[in-house]
Each structure stands twice: as structure tokens, then as C-alpha cells.
Amino acid sequence: MAHVVSKSEMRHVSVEELRQMASDYRESIWAQAQSVGREPKIYLHWTAGHYGQFWDDYHVQIDEDGEIYVYGELDDIFAHTWRRNTGAIGVTLLCGYLANTNDLGPEAPTAAQIESMALAIEALADGLWLTISKEYVATHGEAADNECNDWCHENYGPKSTVERWDLEYLQTDESPAYNPWAEDGSRGGDVLRGKAQWYRNQRV
Ligand SMILES: [Zn+2]
């Protein structure tokens, strides 16, 4: 059961600090994943809670203004993604209160949050030596439908029971360009990985 934690329990970090943390914990996280026959994963969520409301079950949490916070240690095993938590990092946007699949509600993902999540993905994937592909970086919705080249449970995502559809849709009033159901059929996860890969390309 997830619990709300106060902001004072969170560590505010820069993208470069997050990159260093991922590098520092790389061996530990890889060993953890390999102990259950997997490779490390980065799972992307939203909380379906409020802006500024922090939780105890995600490692990296991004607030409305795009500021990045870390809870606990990156190799702690938290309950963010059902049957996929060992050797996995949970990254979440603090948003999504009252969202449904037709209307992302009064606390939809902001453009700043989406951009910071892409930066966080790039930093974590760099520190952990991971490819930015769906196999290693997936939204909770994608993971729920077993789209990560592994099978961990019955499907419960947007293509099946729609029990979890985190970040499947990213369109907001202020940023209509983020609509993932564009003509090319791309979804929220594709948008986030695409942006993260763009940031990765800027570094080389
Ligand atoms: Zn989730």
C-alpha cells in the first residue's frame, strides 16, 4: 500500500546528480535484476494524485514545475510496477488526479513535467548503461500489457483491461503537440522515449 510522504523526506536533485546516482547504483541494480533473470528496467508512471503530492513507492518523482526529487535509494525495491519491481527504477510524474481516458483532468501532465521525465530517462539510462527502447524504458501502461519483451503477468494495460494506462495519453491544453494518438500512431511512451533519445544524441 502506497503512502504519501512529505516534501522534506525527498531529495531535490539536478539531472547531473541523478546521472551520478544511477552510475553509483549500476552494479547493485544489475545484480538485483540478474538475481531474477532480468535486466534493469525503468518504468514510467503518473501518480493519479495531486501536483506536489509525494509518495513512498517511486524512486524518482517529478513535480508540476519539472523539478526532480528522489525518494530512498535507487536500489530500494519499491512497489511501483506489479511483479516487475526487482532491479527496476520507478519514475513518476506527480499528477493525474481525476484523469480518465477522455479527459486528463484538472492536474494533467505539464509540458515541464514531460520534458523533465525525458531528461530523467536519459540520465538514468546513461548511468545504468541501458538502451532507450521499450524493452528497458516503458510506461506502466506498456509494462501492464507485457510489451517489454518479457511476460510477467496477465495483461492489465490500455490494450486489455485498462486497469493501468499511465502516460498513454499526454495531451494537455497547454501542449496539444504532445497528443500521442497522432497520425503515426505513437503513444505516450513513444513520445517520452523519443525525447529522451533526442537528449542522448545531444550529448555525443
Ligand atoms: Zn503506475
CSV table of C-alpha atoms and ligand atoms in Angstrom, one decimal:
chain,number,residue,atom,x,y,z
A,1,MET,CA,0.0,0.0,0.0
A,2,ALA,CA,1.5,3.3,-1.1
A,3,HIS,CA,1.7,6.2,1.4
A,4,VAL,CA,2.0,9.9,1.0
A,5,VAL,CA,5.3,11.4,2.2
A,6,SER,CA,6.2,15.0,3.0
A,7,LYS,CA,8.5,17.0,0.7
A,8,SER,CA,11.1,17.2,3.5
A,9,GLU,CA,11.6,13.4,3.0
A,10,MET,CA,12.5,13.9,-0.6
A,11,ARG,CA,15.9,14.8,-2.1
A,12,HIS,CA,15.8,17.5,-4.7
A,13,VAL,CA,18.3,16.7,-7.4
A,14,SER,CA,19.7,18.0,-10.7
A,15,VAL,CA,19.7,15.9,-13.9
A,16,GLU,CA,23.5,15.5,-13.4
A,17,GLU,CA,23.1,14.4,-9.8
A,18,LEU,CA,20.6,11.8,-11.0
A,19,ARG,CA,23.0,10.6,-13.7
A,20,GLN,CA,25.7,10.1,-11.0
A,21,MET,CA,23.3,8.3,-8.7
A,22,ALA,CA,22.4,5.9,-11.4
A,23,SER,CA,26.0,5.3,-12.1
A,24,ASP,CA,26.8,4.7,-8.4
A,25,TYR,CA,24.0,2.1,-8.1
A,26,ARG,CA,24.5,0.5,-11.5
A,27,GLU,CA,26.2,-2.7,-10.2
A,28,SER,CA,23.8,-3.1,-7.4
A,29,ILE,CA,20.7,-2.7,-9.7
A,30,TRP,CA,22.1,-5.0,-12.4
A,31,ALA,CA,22.9,-7.7,-9.7
A,32,GLN,CA,19.4,-7.4,-8.4
A,33,ALA,CA,17.8,-7.7,-11.8
A,34,GLN,CA,20.0,-10.7,-12.7
A,35,SER,CA,19.1,-12.5,-9.5
A,36,VAL,CA,15.6,-12.9,-11.0
A,37,GLY,CA,16.9,-13.5,-14.6
A,38,ARG,CA,16.2,-10.0,-15.9
A,39,GLU,CA,18.0,-6.8,-16.9
A,40,PRO,CA,17.3,-3.5,-15.3
A,41,LYS,CA,14.2,-1.6,-16.3
A,42,ILE,CA,13.0,2.0,-16.0
A,43,TYR,CA,9.2,2.2,-15.5
A,44,LEU,CA,7.3,5.4,-16.1
A,45,HIS,CA,4.3,6.3,-14.1
A,46,TRP,CA,2.0,9.0,-13.0
A,47,THR,CA,0.6,9.0,-9.5
A,48,ALA,CA,-3.1,9.8,-10.3
A,49,GLY,CA,-2.7,12.1,-7.4
A,50,HIS,CA,-2.0,15.8,-7.0
A,51,TYR,CA,0.8,18.1,-8.0
A,52,GLY,CA,3.2,18.4,-5.1
A,53,GLN,CA,2.0,15.2,-3.5
A,54,PHE,CA,4.9,12.8,-3.0
A,55,TRP,CA,4.7,9.0,-2.4
A,56,ASP,CA,6.8,6.2,-0.9
A,57,ASP,CA,6.7,3.8,-3.9
A,58,TYR,CA,8.6,5.6,-6.6
A,59,HIS,CA,12.4,6.4,-6.7
A,60,VAL,CA,12.2,9.5,-8.9
A,61,GLN,CA,9.3,11.9,-8.7
A,62,ILE,CA,8.8,15.0,-10.9
A,63,ASP,CA,6.6,17.9,-9.8
A,64,GLU,CA,4.4,20.2,-11.8
A,65,ASP,CA,7.3,22.7,-12.4
A,66,GLY,CA,9.6,20.0,-13.7
A,67,GLU,CA,11.8,19.8,-10.6
A,68,ILE,CA,13.1,16.3,-9.9
A,69,TYR,CA,13.1,14.6,-6.5
A,70,VAL,CA,14.5,11.2,-5.3
A,71,TYR,CA,12.9,9.1,-2.5
A,72,GLY,CA,15.1,6.5,-0.8
A,73,GLU,CA,17.9,4.8,-2.7
A,74,LEU,CA,17.8,3.8,-6.3
A,75,ASP,CA,18.3,0.1,-5.4
A,76,ASP,CA,15.5,0.0,-2.9
A,77,ILE,CA,12.7,-2.3,-4.1
A,78,PHE,CA,9.5,-0.3,-4.2
A,79,ALA,CA,6.0,-1.5,-5.2
A,80,HIS,CA,5.5,0.7,-8.3
A,81,THR,CA,5.0,-1.9,-11.1
A,82,TRP,CA,3.3,-5.1,-10.3
A,83,ARG,CA,5.6,-8.2,-10.5
A,84,ARG,CA,8.3,-6.1,-12.1
A,85,ASN,CA,9.9,-4.3,-9.1
A,86,THR,CA,13.2,-6.2,-8.6
A,87,GLY,CA,16.0,-4.4,-10.4
A,88,ALA,CA,13.6,-1.7,-11.7
A,89,ILE,CA,13.5,2.0,-11.1
A,90,GLY,CA,10.1,3.7,-10.8
A,91,VAL,CA,9.9,7.2,-12.2
A,92,THR,CA,6.7,9.2,-11.8
A,93,LEU,CA,5.0,12.4,-12.6
A,94,LEU,CA,3.1,13.9,-9.7
A,95,CYS,CA,-0.2,14.4,-11.5
A,96,GLY,CA,-3.3,12.8,-12.9
A,97,TYR,CA,-5.9,13.4,-10.2
A,98,LEU,CA,-9.3,12.6,-11.6
A,99,ALA,CA,-7.9,11.8,-15.1
A,100,ASN,CA,-9.8,9.4,-17.3
A,101,THR,CA,-9.1,8.3,-20.9
A,102,ASN,CA,-11.2,11.1,-22.4
A,103,ASP,CA,-10.1,13.9,-20.1
A,104,LEU,CA,-6.8,14.1,-18.3
A,105,GLY,CA,-8.5,16.2,-15.6
A,106,PRO,CA,-7.5,19.4,-13.6
A,107,GLU,CA,-4.0,18.1,-12.8
A,108,ALA,CA,-2.8,16.8,-16.2
A,109,PRO,CA,0.9,16.3,-17.0
A,110,THR,CA,2.5,19.6,-17.7
A,111,ALA,CA,5.0,20.4,-20.5
A,112,ALA,CA,7.7,20.9,-17.9
A,113,GLN,CA,7.0,17.5,-16.3
A,114,ILE,CA,7.1,15.7,-19.7
A,115,GLU,CA,10.4,17.4,-20.6
A,116,SER,CA,11.9,16.6,-17.2
A,117,MET,CA,10.8,13.0,-17.4
A,118,ALA,CA,12.6,12.7,-20.8
A,119,LEU,CA,15.8,14.3,-19.2
A,120,ALA,CA,15.5,11.9,-16.2
A,121,ILE,CA,15.1,8.9,-18.6
A,122,GLU,CA,18.3,9.9,-20.4
A,123,ALA,CA,20.3,10.4,-17.2
A,124,LEU,CA,19.1,7.1,-15.7
A,125,ALA,CA,19.7,5.1,-18.9
A,126,ASP,CA,23.1,6.6,-19.2
A,127,GLY,CA,24.1,5.8,-15.6
A,128,LEU,CA,22.7,2.2,-15.8
A,129,TRP,CA,24.1,1.6,-19.4
A,130,LEU,CA,20.7,0.9,-20.9
A,131,THR,CA,19.3,1.4,-24.4
A,132,ILE,CA,16.4,3.8,-24.6
A,133,SER,CA,13.9,1.3,-26.0
A,134,LYS,CA,10.6,-0.1,-24.9
A,135,GLU,CA,12.4,-3.2,-23.6
A,136,TYR,CA,14.2,-1.2,-21.0
A,137,VAL,CA,12.2,2.0,-20.7
A,138,ALA,CA,8.4,1.5,-20.6
A,139,THR,CA,5.3,3.3,-19.3
A,140,HIS,CA,3.3,1.4,-16.7
A,141,GLY,CA,0.6,1.0,-19.4
A,142,GLU,CA,3.1,-0.7,-21.7
A,143,ALA,CA,4.5,-2.9,-19.0
A,144,ALA,CA,1.0,-3.8,-17.9
A,145,ASP,CA,0.3,-5.2,-21.4
A,146,ASN,CA,3.7,-7.1,-21.3
A,147,GLU,CA,5.1,-5.0,-24.2
A,148,CYS,CA,8.7,-5.1,-22.8
A,149,ASN,CA,9.8,-8.3,-24.4
A,150,ASP,CA,9.0,-10.3,-21.3
A,151,TRP,CA,5.9,-11.8,-19.7
A,152,CYS,CA,5.4,-11.2,-16.0
A,153,HIS,CA,1.6,-11.4,-15.5
A,154,GLU,CA,-1.8,-11.3,-17.3
A,155,ASN,CA,-2.3,-8.1,-19.3
A,156,TYR,CA,-3.9,-5.3,-17.4
A,157,GLY,CA,-3.0,-2.2,-19.5
A,158,PRO,CA,-4.6,0.0,-22.1
A,159,LYS,CA,-4.8,-2.7,-24.7
A,160,SER,CA,-6.6,-5.1,-22.4
A,161,THR,CA,-8.4,-4.3,-19.1
A,162,VAL,CA,-7.3,-0.7,-18.9
A,163,GLU,CA,-6.7,-1.1,-15.2
A,164,ARG,CA,-3.4,0.9,-15.6
A,165,TRP,CA,-2.8,3.3,-18.5
A,166,ASP,CA,-0.2,5.6,-17.0
A,167,LEU,CA,1.1,8.1,-19.6
A,168,GLU,CA,-0.7,6.5,-22.5
A,169,TYR,CA,-2.0,9.9,-23.4
A,170,LEU,CA,0.0,13.1,-22.8
A,171,GLN,CA,-2.1,15.8,-24.4
A,172,THR,CA,-2.7,18.8,-22.3
A,173,ASP,CA,-4.4,22.1,-23.1
A,174,GLU,CA,-1.1,23.9,-22.9
A,175,SER,CA,0.7,21.4,-25.1
A,176,PRO,CA,-1.5,19.9,-27.7
A,177,ALA,CA,1.5,18.8,-29.6
A,178,TYR,CA,2.0,16.0,-27.1
A,179,ASN,CA,-1.0,14.2,-28.3
A,180,PRO,CA,0.4,10.6,-28.7
A,181,TRP,CA,-2.5,9.5,-30.9
A,182,ALA,CA,-1.0,11.3,-33.8
A,183,GLU,CA,-1.4,10.1,-37.3
A,184,ASP,CA,1.7,8.0,-36.9
A,185,GLY,CA,0.0,6.0,-34.1
A,186,SER,CA,2.7,6.9,-31.5
A,187,ARG,CA,1.7,6.8,-27.8
A,188,GLY,CA,2.9,8.5,-24.6
A,189,GLY,CA,5.8,6.1,-24.2
A,190,ASP,CA,7.0,6.7,-27.7
A,191,VAL,CA,6.9,10.4,-27.1
A,192,LEU,CA,8.9,10.2,-23.9
A,193,ARG,CA,11.5,7.7,-25.3
A,194,GLY,CA,11.8,9.9,-28.4
A,195,LYS,CA,12.5,13.0,-26.4
A,196,ALA,CA,15.0,11.1,-24.2
A,197,GLN,CA,16.8,9.7,-27.2
A,198,TRP,CA,17.0,13.2,-28.6
A,199,TYR,CA,18.7,14.4,-25.4
A,200,ARG,CA,21.0,11.4,-25.6
A,201,ASN,CA,22.0,12.4,-29.1
A,202,GLN,CA,22.8,15.9,-28.0
A,203,ARG,CA,25.5,14.5,-25.6
A,204,VAL,CA,27.6,12.7,-28.1
B,1,ZN,ZN,1.7,3.3,-12.4
